[in-house]
Amino acid sequence: MSKQILMLVGDYAEDYETMVPFQFLTGLGYTVHAVCPEKKAGDQIATAIHDFEGDQTYSEKRGHNFAINYDFNAVNTQDYVGLVIPGGRAPEYLRMNERVVAIVREFDSAQKPIAAVCHGAQLLAAADVIRGRLCSAYPACAAEVKLAGGQYADIAVTEAVTDGHFVTAPAWPAHPAWLSQFVKVLGAQITL
């Protein structure tokens, strides 16, 4: 039986930050349960593509549809070895859901690996789990990290940072570093 990872998603989660970790972790043999409040297995979310095109902030375009493969109401955090929180606009409203916040706190209390990228730090801040922790995020979320008592890691968009069981990164260009560090925190070993 493969180990299970939970992924919290919602409409307009960033496309790459949803699709790539889902496919990567599945390819490594993990069972990844992608869940969204008020959605069941077989439902879909709309994703958004955020790109860096030289403007003051990212641009946003409609992405792919992404299939939810597990019922949100059936989530028991004890069944999972790790949590993935993609960025995009979804964390902005998911953080208002009490059960979503409770899920993040349960993973933190159990010291299970948590990977958050980009705006995913908004969920970490809302759950009050980054106090005293080094945490990266999209630069526009730096204030939220600091207000939640975290130490904002101002790193290159291609880098990631690990602090205990937290692995965070500023955006999808950091996927190689972010996912590599997350796999190490999960305790997986990849040999070539």
Tab-separated table of C-alpha atoms in Angstrom:
chain	number	residue	atom	x	y	z
A	1	MET	CA	0.000	0.000	0.000
A	2	SER	CA	1.435	3.363	-0.970
A	3	LYS	CA	1.782	6.235	1.443
A	4	GLN	CA	-0.836	8.965	1.155
A	5	ILE	CA	-0.358	12.702	0.773
A	6	LEU	CA	-3.139	15.262	1.099
A	7	MET	CA	-3.356	18.232	-1.287
A	8	LEU	CA	-5.653	21.165	-0.452
A	9	VAL	CA	-6.929	22.856	-3.604
A	10	GLY	CA	-9.701	25.177	-4.721
A	11	ASP	CA	-10.841	27.077	-7.774
A	12	TYR	CA	-8.072	29.174	-9.274
A	13	ALA	CA	-5.276	27.389	-7.502
A	14	GLU	CA	-2.180	28.000	-9.606
A	15	ASP	CA	-2.063	25.455	-12.441
A	16	TYR	CA	1.620	24.408	-12.244
A	17	GLU	CA	1.568	24.480	-8.445
A	18	THR	CA	-1.311	21.997	-8.514
A	19	MET	CA	-0.597	19.766	-11.506
A	20	VAL	CA	3.168	19.360	-11.136
A	21	PRO	CA	3.313	18.275	-7.462
A	22	PHE	CA	0.298	16.014	-7.959
A	23	GLN	CA	1.899	14.262	-10.926
A	24	PHE	CA	5.421	14.234	-9.467
A	25	LEU	CA	4.409	12.721	-6.125
A	26	THR	CA	2.076	10.229	-7.820
A	27	GLY	CA	4.956	9.242	-10.102
A	28	LEU	CA	7.098	8.521	-7.042
A	29	GLY	CA	4.453	6.076	-5.811
A	30	TYR	CA	2.530	8.226	-3.338
A	31	THR	CA	-1.261	8.266	-3.396
A	32	VAL	CA	-2.167	11.951	-3.544
A	33	HIS	CA	-5.675	12.884	-2.433
A	34	ALA	CA	-6.628	16.220	-3.973
A	35	VAL	CA	-9.503	17.682	-1.978
A	36	CYS	CA	-11.559	20.853	-1.951
A	37	PRO	CA	-14.290	21.992	0.446
A	38	GLU	CA	-17.780	21.420	-0.944
A	39	LYS	CA	-16.429	19.110	-3.677
A	40	LYS	CA	-16.336	15.353	-4.001
A	41	ALA	CA	-14.285	12.865	-5.978
A	42	GLY	CA	-15.022	13.402	-9.661
A	43	ASP	CA	-15.715	17.131	-9.330
A	44	GLN	CA	-13.292	19.631	-10.852
A	45	ILE	CA	-11.667	22.918	-9.982
A	46	ALA	CA	-10.573	25.573	-12.436
A	47	THR	CA	-6.896	26.478	-12.245
A	48	ALA	CA	-5.129	29.711	-13.116
A	49	ILE	CA	-1.776	30.159	-14.818
A	50	HIS	CA	0.385	32.793	-13.194
A	51	ASP	CA	3.285	34.026	-15.275
A	52	PHE	CA	6.101	36.488	-14.773
A	53	GLU	CA	6.177	38.728	-17.833
A	54	GLY	CA	7.991	41.817	-16.587
A	55	ASP	CA	5.033	43.564	-14.971
A	56	GLN	CA	4.886	44.673	-11.347
A	57	THR	CA	3.142	41.423	-10.442
A	58	TYR	CA	2.305	38.149	-12.148
A	59	SER	CA	-0.251	37.937	-14.938
A	60	GLU	CA	-3.155	35.508	-14.657
A	61	LYS	CA	-4.772	33.380	-17.330
A	62	ARG	CA	-7.310	30.548	-17.164
A	63	GLY	CA	-5.598	27.206	-16.725
A	64	HIS	CA	-6.775	23.622	-16.967
A	65	ASN	CA	-9.563	21.844	-15.175
A	66	PHE	CA	-8.176	19.681	-12.391
A	67	ALA	CA	-10.060	16.653	-11.099
A	68	ILE	CA	-10.723	16.236	-7.403
A	69	ASN	CA	-10.088	12.599	-6.544
A	70	TYR	CA	-11.205	12.348	-2.908
A	71	ASP	CA	-14.044	13.704	-0.781
A	72	PHE	CA	-13.072	16.619	1.467
A	73	ASN	CA	-15.482	15.494	4.193
A	74	ALA	CA	-13.771	12.079	4.368
A	75	VAL	CA	-10.323	13.494	5.209
A	76	ASN	CA	-8.713	12.068	8.342
A	77	THR	CA	-5.279	13.666	8.757
A	78	GLN	CA	-3.985	10.564	10.546
A	79	ASP	CA	-4.140	8.738	7.194
A	80	TYR	CA	-1.511	10.964	5.554
A	81	VAL	CA	2.256	11.332	5.712
A	82	GLY	CA	2.321	14.878	4.332
A	83	LEU	CA	0.382	17.908	3.160
A	84	VAL	CA	0.771	19.972	-0.023
A	85	ILE	CA	-0.679	23.478	-0.317
A	86	PRO	CA	-0.503	24.983	-3.823
A	87	GLY	CA	-0.653	28.735	-4.312
A	88	GLY	CA	-2.782	30.831	-6.593
A	89	ARG	CA	-5.960	32.534	-5.460
A	90	ALA	CA	-7.443	29.480	-3.725
A	91	PRO	CA	-5.599	29.910	-0.389
A	92	GLU	CA	-7.106	33.393	-0.071
A	93	TYR	CA	-10.607	31.990	0.429
A	94	LEU	CA	-9.754	28.472	1.631
A	95	ARG	CA	-8.279	30.036	4.783
A	96	MET	CA	-11.795	31.134	5.749
A	97	ASN	CA	-12.928	27.492	5.986
A	98	GLU	CA	-12.599	26.308	9.598
A	99	ARG	CA	-11.997	22.677	8.625
A	100	VAL	CA	-9.217	23.645	6.187
A	101	VAL	CA	-7.474	25.623	8.940
A	102	ALA	CA	-7.974	22.716	11.361
A	103	ILE	CA	-6.402	20.305	8.849
A	104	VAL	CA	-3.289	22.487	8.582
A	105	ARG	CA	-3.057	22.684	12.384
A	106	GLU	CA	-3.453	18.911	12.716
A	107	PHE	CA	-0.559	18.275	10.321
A	108	ASP	CA	1.557	20.794	12.204
A	109	SER	CA	0.690	19.346	15.630
A	110	ALA	CA	1.713	15.898	14.388
A	111	GLN	CA	4.952	17.363	12.933
A	112	LYS	CA	4.071	15.897	9.540
A	113	PRO	CA	5.769	17.401	6.464
A	114	ILE	CA	3.943	20.412	5.018
A	115	ALA	CA	4.878	21.853	1.613
A	116	ALA	CA	3.424	25.255	0.711
A	117	VAL	CA	4.268	27.324	-2.332
A	118	CYS	CA	3.487	30.908	-3.336
A	119	HIS	CA	0.189	32.056	-1.761
A	120	GLY	CA	-0.043	28.746	0.123
A	121	ALA	CA	1.624	30.624	2.984
A	122	GLN	CA	-1.709	32.395	3.484
A	123	LEU	CA	-3.099	29.117	4.838
A	124	LEU	CA	-0.080	28.638	7.085
A	125	ALA	CA	-0.512	32.169	8.435
A	126	ALA	CA	-4.256	31.712	8.980
A	127	ALA	CA	-3.604	28.476	10.873
A	128	ASP	CA	-1.028	30.275	13.067
A	129	VAL	CA	1.597	27.563	12.519
A	130	ILE	CA	4.575	29.590	11.259
A	131	ARG	CA	5.300	31.637	14.368
A	132	GLY	CA	9.098	31.667	14.739
A	133	ARG	CA	9.574	29.703	11.498
A	134	LEU	CA	11.472	30.572	8.351
A	135	CYS	CA	8.857	30.681	5.591
A	136	SER	CA	9.013	31.640	1.933
A	137	ALA	CA	6.042	32.793	-0.126
A	138	TYR	CA	5.231	34.958	-3.085
A	139	PRO	CA	6.662	38.386	-2.124
A	140	ALA	CA	3.163	39.913	-1.929
A	141	CYS	CA	2.487	37.513	0.985
A	142	ALA	CA	5.567	38.577	2.969
A	143	ALA	CA	3.466	40.866	5.171
A	144	GLU	CA	1.152	37.995	6.108
A	145	VAL	CA	4.084	35.739	6.975
A	146	LYS	CA	5.543	38.470	9.208
A	147	LEU	CA	2.193	39.335	10.821
A	148	ALA	CA	1.755	35.643	11.657
A	149	GLY	CA	5.090	35.729	13.491
A	150	GLY	CA	7.060	33.973	10.776
A	151	GLN	CA	10.434	35.013	9.455
A	152	TYR	CA	9.962	35.749	5.753
A	153	ALA	CA	12.601	34.043	3.597
A	154	ASP	CA	13.347	36.482	0.776
A	155	ILE	CA	14.890	34.000	-1.651
A	156	ALA	CA	15.165	33.693	-5.424
A	157	VAL	CA	12.051	32.520	-7.234
A	158	THR	CA	13.915	29.287	-8.081
A	159	GLU	CA	14.801	28.452	-4.466
A	160	ALA	CA	13.019	26.806	-1.540
A	161	VAL	CA	13.606	26.714	2.198
A	162	THR	CA	13.117	23.966	4.770
A	163	ASP	CA	12.497	24.732	8.435
A	164	GLY	CA	11.739	21.590	10.400
A	165	HIS	CA	8.736	19.914	8.794
A	166	PHE	CA	7.886	22.970	6.642
A	167	VAL	CA	9.088	23.308	3.041
A	168	THR	CA	8.154	26.581	1.362
A	169	ALA	CA	8.939	28.371	-1.886
A	170	PRO	CA	8.000	31.650	-3.582
A	171	ALA	CA	6.448	30.285	-6.808
A	172	TRP	CA	6.378	27.485	-9.375
A	173	PRO	CA	9.865	28.178	-10.813
A	174	ALA	CA	11.126	26.688	-7.509
A	175	HIS	CA	9.537	23.272	-8.152
A	176	PRO	CA	12.849	21.378	-8.517
A	177	ALA	CA	14.144	22.723	-5.190
A	178	TRP	CA	10.773	22.713	-3.403
A	179	LEU	CA	9.753	19.185	-4.367
A	180	SER	CA	13.255	17.815	-3.801
A	181	GLN	CA	13.317	19.243	-0.272
A	182	PHE	CA	9.773	18.021	0.435
A	183	VAL	CA	10.668	14.474	-0.624
A	184	LYS	CA	13.652	14.558	1.749
A	185	VAL	CA	11.461	15.759	4.637
A	186	LEU	CA	9.032	12.927	3.811
A	187	GLY	CA	11.950	10.553	4.283
A	188	ALA	CA	11.921	9.204	0.751
A	189	GLN	CA	15.196	8.302	-0.915
A	190	ILE	CA	15.696	8.467	-4.648
A	191	THR	CA	18.761	6.821	-6.108
A	192	LEU	CA	19.988	7.057	-9.665
